[in-house]
Short mmCIF file of C-alpha atoms and ligand atoms in Angstrom, two decimals:
data_model
loop_
_atom_site.label_atom_id
_atom_site.label_comp_id
_atom_site.label_asym_id
_atom_site.label_seq_id
_atom_site.Cartn_x
_atom_site.Cartn_y
_atom_site.Cartn_z
CA UNK T 1403 0.00 0.00 0.00
CA UNK T 1404 1.15 3.53 -0.74
CA UNK T 1405 0.41 6.08 2.01
CA UNK T 1406 -0.32 9.48 0.53
CA UNK T 1407 -0.10 12.64 2.64
CA UNK T 1408 -1.16 16.16 1.72
CA UNK T 1409 0.76 18.99 3.31
CA UNK T 1410 -1.42 22.05 2.83
CA UNK T 1411 -0.17 25.57 3.53
CA UNK T 1412 -2.68 28.35 4.13
CA UNK T 1413 -3.60 30.38 1.05
CA UNK T 1414 -5.92 33.30 0.51
CA UNK T 1415 -6.59 33.63 -3.18
CA UNK T 1416 -8.73 31.30 -5.28
CA UNK T 1417 -9.22 32.43 -8.86
CA UNK T 1418 -9.57 31.20 -12.40
CA UNK T 1419 -11.85 28.85 -14.31
CA UNK T 1420 -11.86 25.08 -14.02
CA UNK T 1421 -13.78 22.07 -15.26
CA UNK T 1422 -13.69 19.36 -12.62
CA UNK T 1423 -13.79 15.69 -13.77
CA UNK T 1424 -16.95 13.91 -14.89
CA UNK T 1425 -19.83 12.99 -12.62
CA UNK T 1426 -19.18 9.73 -10.80
CA UNK T 1427 -22.80 8.60 -10.54
CA UNK T 1428 -23.48 9.24 -14.23
CA UNK T 1429 -20.19 7.59 -15.27
CA UNK T 1430 -21.02 4.34 -13.42
CA UNK T 1431 -24.49 4.28 -14.96
CA UNK T 1432 -23.21 4.98 -18.48
CA UNK T 1433 -21.14 1.77 -18.37
CA UNK T 1434 -23.92 -0.34 -16.84
CA UNK T 1435 -26.68 0.76 -19.21
CA UNK T 1436 -24.34 0.95 -22.23
CA UNK T 1437 -23.29 -2.66 -21.59
CA UNK T 1438 -26.82 -4.06 -21.47
CA UNK T 1439 -28.06 -1.94 -24.38
CA UNK T 1440 -28.23 -3.11 -27.98
CA UNK T 1441 -25.66 -1.38 -30.18
CA UNK T 1442 -22.92 1.14 -29.57
CA UNK T 1443 -22.87 3.68 -26.73
CA UNK T 1444 -20.38 6.55 -26.82
CA UNK T 1445 -19.54 8.26 -23.54
CA UNK T 1446 -17.77 11.61 -23.41
CA UNK T 1447 -16.40 13.13 -20.22
CA UNK T 1448 -16.29 9.75 -18.39
CA UNK T 1449 -14.71 10.00 -14.93
CA UNK T 1450 -11.40 8.14 -15.08
CA UNK T 1451 -11.44 7.56 -11.32
CA UNK T 1452 -10.71 4.28 -9.57
CA UNK T 1453 -14.37 3.71 -8.65
CA UNK T 1454 -15.83 4.05 -12.12
CA UNK T 1455 -12.94 2.06 -13.63
CA UNK T 1456 -14.01 -0.84 -11.38
CA UNK T 1457 -17.46 -0.82 -12.98
CA UNK T 1458 -15.89 -0.67 -16.44
CA UNK T 1459 -13.55 -3.59 -15.71
CA UNK T 1460 -16.42 -5.66 -14.27
CA UNK T 1461 -18.43 -5.41 -17.49
CA UNK T 1462 -15.35 -6.21 -19.59
CA UNK T 1463 -15.02 -9.31 -17.42
CA UNK T 1464 -18.62 -10.18 -18.34
CA UNK T 1465 -17.76 -10.18 -22.04
CA UNK T 1466 -18.61 -6.57 -22.98
CA UNK T 1467 -16.16 -4.94 -25.40
CA UNK T 1468 -15.33 -1.52 -24.01
CA UNK T 1469 -12.70 0.74 -25.56
CA UNK T 1470 -11.11 3.48 -23.45
CA UNK T 1471 -11.27 5.51 -21.40
CA UNK T 1472 -9.28 7.76 -23.63
CA UNK T 1473 -9.39 11.38 -22.54
CA UNK T 1474 -12.83 10.76 -21.08
CA UNK T 1475 -14.02 8.94 -24.21
CA UNK T 1476 -15.43 5.41 -23.85
CA UNK T 1477 -17.03 3.25 -26.54
CA UNK T 1478 -19.20 0.37 -25.38
CA UNK T 1479 -20.39 -2.44 -27.66
CA UNK T 1480 -23.59 -3.29 -25.81
CA UNK T 1481 -24.55 -6.97 -25.58
CA UNK T 1482 -28.28 -6.52 -24.91
CA UNK T 1483 -30.14 -7.52 -21.77
CA UNK T 1484 -29.50 -11.23 -22.33
CA UNK T 1485 -25.88 -10.95 -23.41
CA UNK T 1486 -23.75 -10.77 -20.24
CA UNK T 1487 -21.40 -13.71 -19.65
CA UNK T 1488 -20.39 -15.33 -16.36
CA UNK T 1489 -17.32 -13.47 -15.09
CA UNK T 1490 -14.12 -15.50 -14.93
CA UNK T 1491 -13.48 -14.46 -11.30
CA UNK T 1492 -14.97 -12.64 -8.32
CA UNK T 1493 -15.48 -8.98 -9.28
CA UNK T 1494 -13.48 -6.42 -7.26
CA UNK T 1495 -15.39 -3.22 -6.58
CA UNK T 1496 -12.56 -1.47 -4.69
CA UNK T 1497 -13.87 1.40 -2.55
CA UNK T 1498 -17.10 1.83 -4.50
CA UNK T 1499 -20.45 1.35 -2.78
CA UNK T 1500 -22.23 2.51 -5.93
CA UNK T 1501 -20.50 -0.12 -8.09
CA UNK T 1502 -21.27 -2.91 -5.64
CA UNK T 1503 -24.90 -2.00 -5.01
CA UNK T 1504 -25.81 -1.27 -8.62
CA UNK T 1505 -24.08 -4.40 -9.90
CA UNK T 1506 -25.90 -6.49 -7.30
CA UNK T 1507 -29.13 -5.42 -9.03
CA UNK T 1508 -27.85 -6.45 -12.46
CA UNK T 1509 -26.30 -9.74 -11.32
CA UNK T 1510 -29.24 -10.99 -9.24
CA UNK T 1511 -31.25 -11.63 -12.41
CA UNK T 1512 -28.58 -13.32 -14.53
CA UNK T 1513 -28.42 -16.99 -15.56
CA UNK T 1514 -25.03 -17.34 -13.82
CA UNK T 1515 -23.70 -17.01 -10.28
CA UNK T 1516 -21.21 -14.30 -9.35
CA UNK T 1517 -19.36 -12.70 -6.45
CA UNK T 1518 -18.62 -9.09 -5.53
CA UNK T 1519 -15.99 -7.98 -3.04
CA UNK T 1520 -14.33 -4.73 -2.03
CA UNK T 1521 -11.55 -3.05 -0.08
CA UNK T 1522 -11.52 -2.72 3.74
CA UNK T 1523 -13.88 0.27 3.77
CA UNK T 1524 -16.40 -1.32 1.39
CA UNK T 1525 -16.20 -4.63 3.29
CA UNK T 1526 -17.66 -2.80 6.29
CA UNK T 1527 -20.55 -1.09 4.54
CA UNK T 1528 -24.13 -2.36 4.91
CA UNK T 1529 -25.54 -4.38 2.03
CA UNK T 1530 -28.81 -5.73 3.48
CA UNK T 1531 -30.33 -2.47 2.21
CA UNK T 1532 -30.05 -4.01 -1.28
CA UNK T 1533 -30.19 -7.74 -0.53
CA UNK T 1534 -33.46 -7.50 1.44
CA UNK T 1535 -35.54 -5.72 -1.21
CA UNK T 1536 -33.85 -7.83 -3.93
CA UNK T 1537 -34.96 -10.99 -2.13
CA UNK T 1538 -38.57 -9.82 -2.66
CA UNK T 1539 -37.83 -10.11 -6.40
CA UNK T 1540 -36.65 -13.69 -5.79
CA UNK T 1541 -32.93 -12.88 -5.66
CA UNK T 1542 -30.62 -15.17 -3.72
CA UNK T 1543 -27.64 -13.41 -2.13
CA UNK T 1544 -25.34 -14.60 0.65
CA UNK T 1545 -23.20 -12.21 2.69
CA UNK T 1546 -21.00 -12.10 5.79
CA UNK T 1547 -23.38 -11.95 8.79
CA UNK T 1548 -26.21 -11.27 6.32
CA UNK T 1549 -24.90 -7.72 5.99
CA UNK T 1550 -21.35 -7.29 4.70
CA UNK T 1551 -19.42 -8.04 1.49
CA UNK T 1552 -18.35 -10.27 -0.15
CA UNK T 1553 -21.69 -10.85 -1.86
CA UNK T 1554 -22.35 -14.31 -3.31
CA UNK T 1555 -25.08 -13.85 -5.88
CA UNK T 1556 -26.93 -16.90 -7.19
CA UNK T 1557 -28.47 -15.87 -10.50
CA UNK T 1558 -32.23 -16.41 -10.61
CA UNK T 1559 -35.34 -15.55 -12.61
CA UNK T 1560 -36.68 -12.45 -10.85
CA UNK T 1561 -40.27 -11.26 -10.66
CA UNK T 1562 -41.23 -7.59 -10.50
CA UNK T 1563 -42.54 -6.28 -7.18
CA UNK T 1564 -44.06 -3.26 -5.48
CA UNK T 1565 -41.40 -1.92 -3.20
CA UNK T 1566 -41.47 0.85 -0.57
CA UNK T 1567 -37.92 1.88 0.24
CA UNK T 1568 -37.06 2.37 3.91
CA UNK T 1569 -34.14 4.71 3.31
CA UNK T 1570 -33.71 7.57 0.85
CA UNK T 1571 -30.92 6.02 -1.19
CA UNK T 1572 -30.36 6.42 -4.91
CA UNK T 1573 -28.04 3.44 -4.80
CA UNK T 1574 -30.81 1.21 -3.48
CA UNK T 1575 -33.40 2.67 -5.86
CA UNK T 1576 -31.04 2.22 -8.82
CA UNK T 1577 -30.12 -1.33 -7.79
CA UNK T 1578 -33.82 -2.24 -7.83
CA UNK T 1579 -34.53 -0.43 -11.11
CA UNK T 1580 -31.71 -2.42 -12.71
CA UNK T 1581 -33.00 -5.69 -11.23
CA UNK T 1582 -36.46 -4.77 -12.54
CA UNK T 1583 -35.17 -4.73 -16.13
CA UNK T 1584 -34.29 -8.44 -15.76
CA UNK T 1585 -37.50 -9.31 -13.88
CA UNK T 1586 -40.79 -10.68 -15.24
CA UNK T 1587 -43.62 -8.16 -15.04
CA UNK T 1588 -43.90 -4.74 -13.50
CA UNK T 1589 -41.88 -3.19 -10.66
CA UNK T 1590 -42.91 -0.07 -8.76
CA UNK T 1591 -40.53 1.63 -6.35
CA UNK T 1592 -41.55 4.35 -3.89
CA UNK T 1593 -38.83 6.40 -2.20
CA UNK T 1594 -39.25 8.06 1.23
CA UNK T 1595 -37.54 11.29 0.11
CA UNK T 1596 -36.42 12.67 -3.21
CA UNK T 1597 -32.92 11.48 -4.10
CA UNK T 1598 -30.76 11.53 -7.22
CA UNK T 1599 -32.58 10.39 -10.35
CA UNK T 1600 -29.75 9.80 -12.86
CA UNK T 1601 -30.81 6.19 -13.45
CA UNK T 1602 -34.33 7.22 -14.37
CA UNK T 1603 -33.09 9.97 -16.70
CA UNK T 1604 -30.54 7.71 -18.36
CA UNK T 1605 -33.01 4.86 -18.84
CA UNK T 1606 -35.18 7.28 -20.80
CA UNK T 1607 -32.11 8.32 -22.82
CA UNK T 1608 -31.63 4.65 -23.78
CA UNK T 1609 -35.27 4.53 -24.91
CA UNK T 1610 -36.48 2.40 -21.98
CA UNK T 1611 -40.01 3.23 -20.96
CA UNK T 1612 -40.44 4.21 -17.32
CA UNK T 1613 -43.41 5.82 -15.60
CA UNK T 1614 -42.71 8.42 -12.94
CA UNK T 1615 -44.98 10.12 -10.46
CA UNK T 1616 -42.60 12.67 -8.97
CA UNK T 1617 -45.12 13.97 -6.43
CA UNK T 1618 -45.78 10.50 -5.01
CA UNK T 1619 -42.06 9.68 -5.55
CA UNK T 1620 -42.96 6.51 -7.47
CA UNK T 1621 -41.22 5.00 -10.47
CA UNK T 1622 -42.38 1.94 -12.42
CA UNK T 1623 -41.07 -0.15 -15.26
CA UNK T 1624 -41.85 -3.43 -17.04
CA UNK T 1625 -39.06 -5.97 -17.18
CA UNK T 1626 -37.71 -7.52 -20.38
CA UNK T 1627 -37.56 -4.32 -22.44
CA UNK T 1628 -34.82 -3.13 -24.74
CA UNK T 1629 -32.23 -0.39 -24.34
CA UNK T 1630 -30.84 1.21 -27.48
CA UNK T 1631 -27.21 2.41 -27.53
CA UNK T 1632 -26.83 6.18 -27.37
CA UNK T 1633 -24.34 9.01 -26.78
CA UNK T 1634 -23.81 10.27 -23.24
CA UNK T 1635 -22.20 13.60 -22.34
CA UNK T 1636 -21.12 13.34 -18.69
CA UNK T 1637 -21.31 16.71 -16.90
CA UNK T 1638 -18.63 17.86 -14.47
CA UNK T 1639 -19.35 16.38 -11.03
CA UNK T 1640 -21.05 18.81 -8.63
CA UNK T 1641 -19.70 16.72 -5.74
CA UNK T 1642 -16.14 17.46 -6.91
CA UNK T 1643 -17.00 21.06 -7.81
CA UNK T 1644 -18.25 21.56 -4.24
CA UNK T 1645 -14.67 21.60 -2.88
CA UNK T 1646 -13.82 24.48 -5.20
CA UNK T 1647 -17.10 26.30 -4.57
CA UNK T 1648 -16.56 26.33 -0.81
CA UNK T 1649 -12.86 27.22 -1.24
CA UNK T 1650 -13.70 30.28 -3.33
CA UNK T 1651 -16.50 31.30 -0.95
CA UNK T 1652 -14.30 31.21 2.17
CA UNK T 1653 -11.12 32.58 0.54
CA UNK T 1654 -10.13 36.15 1.35
CA UNK T 1655 -9.93 36.75 -2.42
CA UNK T 1656 -12.14 34.29 -4.19
CA UNK T 1657 -13.38 34.56 -7.77
CA UNK T 1658 -13.81 31.25 -9.49
CA UNK T 1659 -15.79 29.84 -12.39
CA UNK T 1660 -16.66 26.15 -12.56
CA UNK T 1661 -17.79 25.14 -16.02
CA UNK T 1662 -20.26 22.50 -17.28
CA UNK T 1663 -21.30 21.39 -13.81
CA UNK T 1664 -24.25 18.99 -13.43
CA UNK T 1665 -26.95 20.89 -11.55
CA UNK T 1666 -29.70 18.28 -11.65
CA UNK T 1667 -32.07 19.46 -8.86
CA UNK T 1668 -31.70 16.10 -7.09
CA UNK T 1669 -27.95 16.82 -6.74
CA UNK T 1670 -27.66 20.57 -6.24
CA UNK T 1671 -28.59 20.73 -2.54
CA UNK T 1672 -25.15 22.17 -1.72
CA UNK T 1673 -25.93 25.25 -3.82
CA UNK T 1674 -29.17 25.88 -1.88
CA UNK T 1675 -27.39 25.37 1.45
CA UNK T 1676 -24.56 27.76 0.60
CA UNK T 1677 -27.13 30.24 -0.69
CA UNK T 1678 -28.92 30.05 2.68
CA UNK T 1679 -25.57 30.78 4.34
CA UNK T 1680 -25.20 33.90 2.21
CA UNK T 1681 -22.63 32.68 -0.32
CA UNK T 1682 -22.21 34.77 -3.48
CA UNK T 1683 -22.91 32.14 -6.12
CA UNK T 1684 -24.43 32.66 -9.55
CA UNK T 1685 -25.31 29.88 -12.00
CA UNK T 1686 -24.99 30.99 -15.62
CA UNK T 1687 -25.54 29.44 -18.99
CA UNK T 1688 -28.01 26.79 -17.76
CA UNK T 1689 -28.72 24.20 -20.41
CA UNK T 1690 -29.95 20.63 -20.77
CA UNK T 1691 -27.58 18.06 -22.22
CA UNK T 1692 -28.74 14.46 -22.69
CA UNK T 1693 -31.51 14.80 -20.12
CA UNK T 1694 -29.27 16.36 -17.42
CA UNK T 1695 -29.26 20.04 -16.45
CA UNK T 1696 -25.82 21.68 -16.50
CA UNK T 1697 -24.51 25.18 -15.89
CA UNK T 1698 -21.45 27.32 -15.15
CA UNK T 1699 -21.07 28.30 -11.51
CA UNK T 1700 -19.48 31.61 -10.48
CA UNK T 1701 -18.39 31.97 -6.86
CA UNK T 1702 -16.92 34.95 -5.01
CA UNK T 1703 -15.59 35.46 -1.48
CA UNK T 1704 -18.52 35.56 0.88
CA UNK T 1705 -19.44 36.28 4.46
CA UNK T 1706 -21.17 33.07 5.54
CA UNK T 1707 -23.74 32.71 8.34
CA UNK T 1708 -24.54 29.53 10.27
CA UNK T 1709 -27.78 27.76 9.34
CA UNK T 1710 -30.04 24.89 10.33
CA UNK T 1711 -29.96 22.47 7.42
CA UNK T 1712 -33.50 21.82 6.15
CA UNK T 1713 -34.38 18.12 6.43
CA UNK T 1714 -35.41 17.90 2.77
CA UNK T 1715 -31.94 19.11 1.66
CA UNK T 1716 -30.10 16.23 3.28
CA UNK T 1717 -30.48 13.62 0.50
CA UNK T 1718 -29.92 16.31 -2.15
CA UNK T 1719 -26.48 17.19 -0.73
CA UNK T 1720 -25.54 13.85 0.84
CA UNK T 1721 -21.97 13.67 -0.52
CA UNK T 1722 -21.20 17.34 0.11
CA UNK T 1723 -21.47 17.40 3.92
CA UNK T 1724 -17.74 17.00 4.58
CA UNK T 1725 -16.98 20.23 2.72
CA UNK T 1726 -20.21 21.84 3.94
CA UNK T 1727 -18.86 21.31 7.49
CA UNK T 1728 -15.78 23.33 6.50
CA UNK T 1729 -18.05 26.14 5.28
CA UNK T 1730 -19.93 25.92 8.61
CA UNK T 1731 -16.65 26.17 10.55
CA UNK T 1732 -15.89 29.40 8.64
CA UNK T 1733 -19.37 30.90 9.12
CA UNK T 1734 -20.54 33.36 11.75
CA UNK T 1735 -22.57 31.50 14.37
CA UNK T 1736 -23.80 27.97 14.71
CA UNK T 1737 -24.72 25.43 12.03
CA UNK T 1738 -26.88 22.42 12.81
CA UNK T 1739 -27.17 19.34 10.63
CA UNK T 1740 -29.60 16.57 11.68
CA UNK T 1741 -31.44 13.70 9.87
CA UNK T 1742 -28.14 12.73 8.26
CA UNK T 1743 -27.51 9.32 9.90
CA UNK T 1744 -26.60 7.99 6.43
CA UNK T 1745 -23.30 9.86 6.80
CA UNK T 1746 -22.27 7.23 9.32
CA UNK T 1747 -22.18 4.51 6.64
CA UNK T 1748 -20.33 6.27 3.82
CA UNK T 1749 -16.68 5.59 2.88
CA UNK T 1750 -15.99 6.46 6.55
CA UNK T 1751 -18.27 7.50 9.40
CA UNK T 1752 -18.35 11.07 8.10
CA UNK T 1753 -19.94 12.50 11.27
CA UNK T 1754 -17.01 11.24 13.37
CA UNK T 1755 -14.35 11.85 10.72
CA UNK T 1756 -15.36 15.51 10.38
CA UNK T 1757 -15.84 16.07 14.12
CA UNK T 1758 -12.41 14.63 14.95
CA UNK T 1759 -10.64 16.65 12.26
CA UNK T 1760 -12.45 19.91 13.02
CA UNK T 1761 -11.65 19.60 16.74
CA UNK T 1762 -7.98 19.10 15.82
CA UNK T 1763 -8.16 22.45 13.99
CA UNK T 1764 -9.66 24.10 17.09
CA UNK T 1765 -13.30 24.19 15.97
CA UNK T 1766 -16.08 23.52 18.50
CA UNK T 1767 -18.21 20.57 17.37
CA UNK T 1768 -20.99 18.53 18.97
CA UNK T 1769 -22.09 15.26 17.40
CA UNK T 1770 -25.45 13.50 17.37
CA UNK T 1771 -26.35 10.07 16.12
CA UNK T 1772 -27.68 11.77 12.98
CA UNK T 1773 -25.55 14.87 12.55
CA UNK T 1774 -23.37 17.64 13.95
CA UNK T 1775 -23.49 21.10 15.44
CA UNK T 1776 -20.59 23.34 14.44
CA UNK T 1777 -19.64 26.67 16.00
CA UNK T 1778 -18.04 28.88 13.34
CA UNK T 1779 -14.81 30.62 14.28
CA UNK T 1780 -11.08 30.53 13.90
CA UNK T 1781 -9.36 27.59 12.16
CA UNK T 1782 -5.87 26.57 13.24
CA UNK T 1783 -3.57 23.89 11.82
CA UNK T 1784 -2.69 20.32 12.71
CA UNK T 1785 -2.55 16.72 11.59
CA UNK T 1786 -5.77 15.25 10.23
CA UNK T 1787 -6.67 11.63 9.57
CA UNK T 1788 -8.86 11.31 6.48
CA UNK T 1789 -9.79 7.75 7.51
CA UNK T 1790 -9.06 6.74 3.89
CA UNK T 1791 -12.11 8.74 2.81
CA UNK T 1792 -11.61 10.80 -0.35
CA UNK T 1793 -14.14 13.46 0.55
CA UNK T 1794 -12.76 13.93 4.08
CA UNK T 1795 -9.26 14.42 2.64
CA UNK T 1796 -10.39 17.02 0.09
CA UNK T 1797 -12.64 18.82 2.60
CA UNK T 1798 -9.71 19.42 4.96
CA UNK T 1799 -7.58 20.68 2.08
CA UNK T 1800 -10.30 23.33 1.59
CA UNK T 1801 -9.96 24.36 5.26
CA UNK T 1802 -6.52 25.75 4.31
CA UNK T 1803 -8.25 28.80 2.81
CA UNK T 1804 -9.11 29.95 6.33
CA UNK T 1805 -6.48 28.14 8.42
CA UNK T 1806 -3.80 30.05 10.32
CA UNK T 1807 -1.25 27.23 10.01
CA UNK T 1808 -0.28 24.22 7.93
CA UNK T 1809 -2.70 21.27 7.75
CA UNK T 1810 -1.22 17.81 7.28
CA UNK T 1811 -3.77 15.33 5.91
CA UNK T 1812 -2.96 11.62 6.16
CA UNK T 1813 -4.17 8.69 4.10
CA UNK T 1814 -5.25 10.56 0.96
CA UNK T 1815 -4.68 7.87 -1.71
CA UNK T 1816 -8.43 7.34 -2.11
CA UNK T 1817 -8.88 10.83 -3.54
CA UNK T 1818 -8.12 9.02 -6.81
CA UNK T 1819 -11.41 7.10 -6.48
CA UNK T 1820 -13.42 10.19 -7.42
CA UNK T 1821 -11.06 13.01 -8.31
CA UNK T 1822 -7.92 12.10 -10.28
CA UNK T 1823 -5.45 15.03 -10.38
CA UNK T 1824 -7.22 16.89 -7.58
CA UNK T 1825 -3.94 18.32 -6.27
CA UNK T 1826 -2.76 19.82 -9.56
CA UNK T 1827 -6.19 21.28 -10.38
CA UNK T 1828 -6.50 22.74 -6.86
CA UNK T 1829 -3.00 24.22 -7.00
CA UNK T 1830 -3.75 25.75 -10.41
CA UNK T 1831 -6.41 28.01 -8.83
CA UNK T 1832 -4.48 28.97 -5.70
CA UNK T 1833 -4.33 26.07 -3.22
CA UNK T 1834 -0.90 25.26 -1.85
CA UNK T 1835 -0.82 21.45 -1.54
CA UNK T 1836 2.28 19.27 -1.60
CA UNK T 1837 1.59 15.57 -2.03
CA UNK T 1838 3.98 12.90 -0.78
CA UNK T 1839 3.75 9.13 -1.01
CA UNK T 1840 5.49 6.52 1.10
CA UNK T 1841 5.38 2.76 0.69
CA UNK T 1842 4.35 1.10 3.96
C1 S3P H 2730 -24.84 7.52 -5.27
C2 S3P H 2730 -25.76 7.71 -4.28
C3 S3P H 2730 -25.43 8.18 -2.94
C4 S3P H 2730 -24.03 8.76 -2.86
C5 S3P H 2730 -23.02 7.97 -3.62
C6 S3P H 2730 -23.41 7.83 -5.07
C7 S3P H 2730 -25.28 7.02 -6.57
O1 S3P H 2730 -25.54 7.11 -2.03
O2 S3P H 2730 -23.63 8.90 -1.50
O3 S3P H 2730 -21.75 8.61 -3.55
O4 S3P H 2730 -24.52 7.12 -7.56
O5 S3P H 2730 -26.43 6.53 -6.65
P1 S3P H 2730 -26.96 6.78 -1.35
O6 S3P H 2730 -27.95 6.88 -2.41
O7 S3P H 2730 -26.87 5.41 -0.79
O8 S3P H 2730 -27.12 7.84 -0.29
#
């Protein structure tokens, strides 16, 4: 294993224009749907991160010819919904919960058995959230203690069901929508709160009929249909852009443009939260590309105020809370986040990871089972453990825009799962990060 450390010196100016890498959620889905479509799918702007490359390699292992990625370009020769082949080995999903949960949905309805496993972090993430509803379709999945990876999936003929989700999770919803394609009959899924809808949008882009009742938060589809290969333009990932948005907002001199960012309303919760805090953010040049809304985001230095996060924003900003906590630590007054217990089962326990790191930097933090309370104020320096979590590592790099001293961030190798070349892009707009790697 290579241990990667970021040594981040305080800086005060963030300026320029950047396009962050492609959206991770959309990149995973482009490979999955492209592989089971009939004909060729061309993907532009694919995220060449470790997570999405795991999904790509898994489908190659199931006999799908995929060329690339080459500068974000991927060409998939879809095999149709009956064309996947038994993989030659257990499929390694690395750090990626999305890859594991979405693939579980695809694999449960195949004519062959398969296995999915992951790294240490993924091996400790809950999977009964997908195996339980999948078992209602007739899926047969075995796991460690009926909860943890590896997943042993015994391919079976599935039958469509009516399913009320217990948690607001796009991964669970998408897993079930994918299983539904391979199931006999109709599936209807109801979600408890609005969460990201990239799967639904992309299914339509592949010509698959789905029925949506957005008010009742219901989506239905008939199994056994056909997807037709298409072209997918992947927008820049708002979850990656969020680090730069907060950096520019808290910098003494911040003036930054982020181009082509996906601003799908089920993903843009961070923009509403920062707006509530008083951030100077303008979204320009809004347009729809391939069923997804994108825009250019302009951010300037701002005086932020503490807020109480509205409950309905939680699922819409779920991946952005690490960097949101940095914004809260730089705001005047107190910020309260509740109803966010899902943060405890992400790549790390993000409530604890953020609380521990913020306290190291001298910030007052209280934790709850479902959130945190952060008192804005002065940020010092110190040594932070990222707990191998990419978003914790990048969030603490952003704290350097307000910190009085150097911040050393340990265990940053997993930044490559979602944001290849984060350090060079960040330094190009004014961060001062030195990366070092040691073999241990
Ligand atoms: C994702 C959904 C979210 C998010 C993850 C990606 C997706 O997880 O945290 O990074 O692509 O569907 P949940 O839906 O489980 O909250």
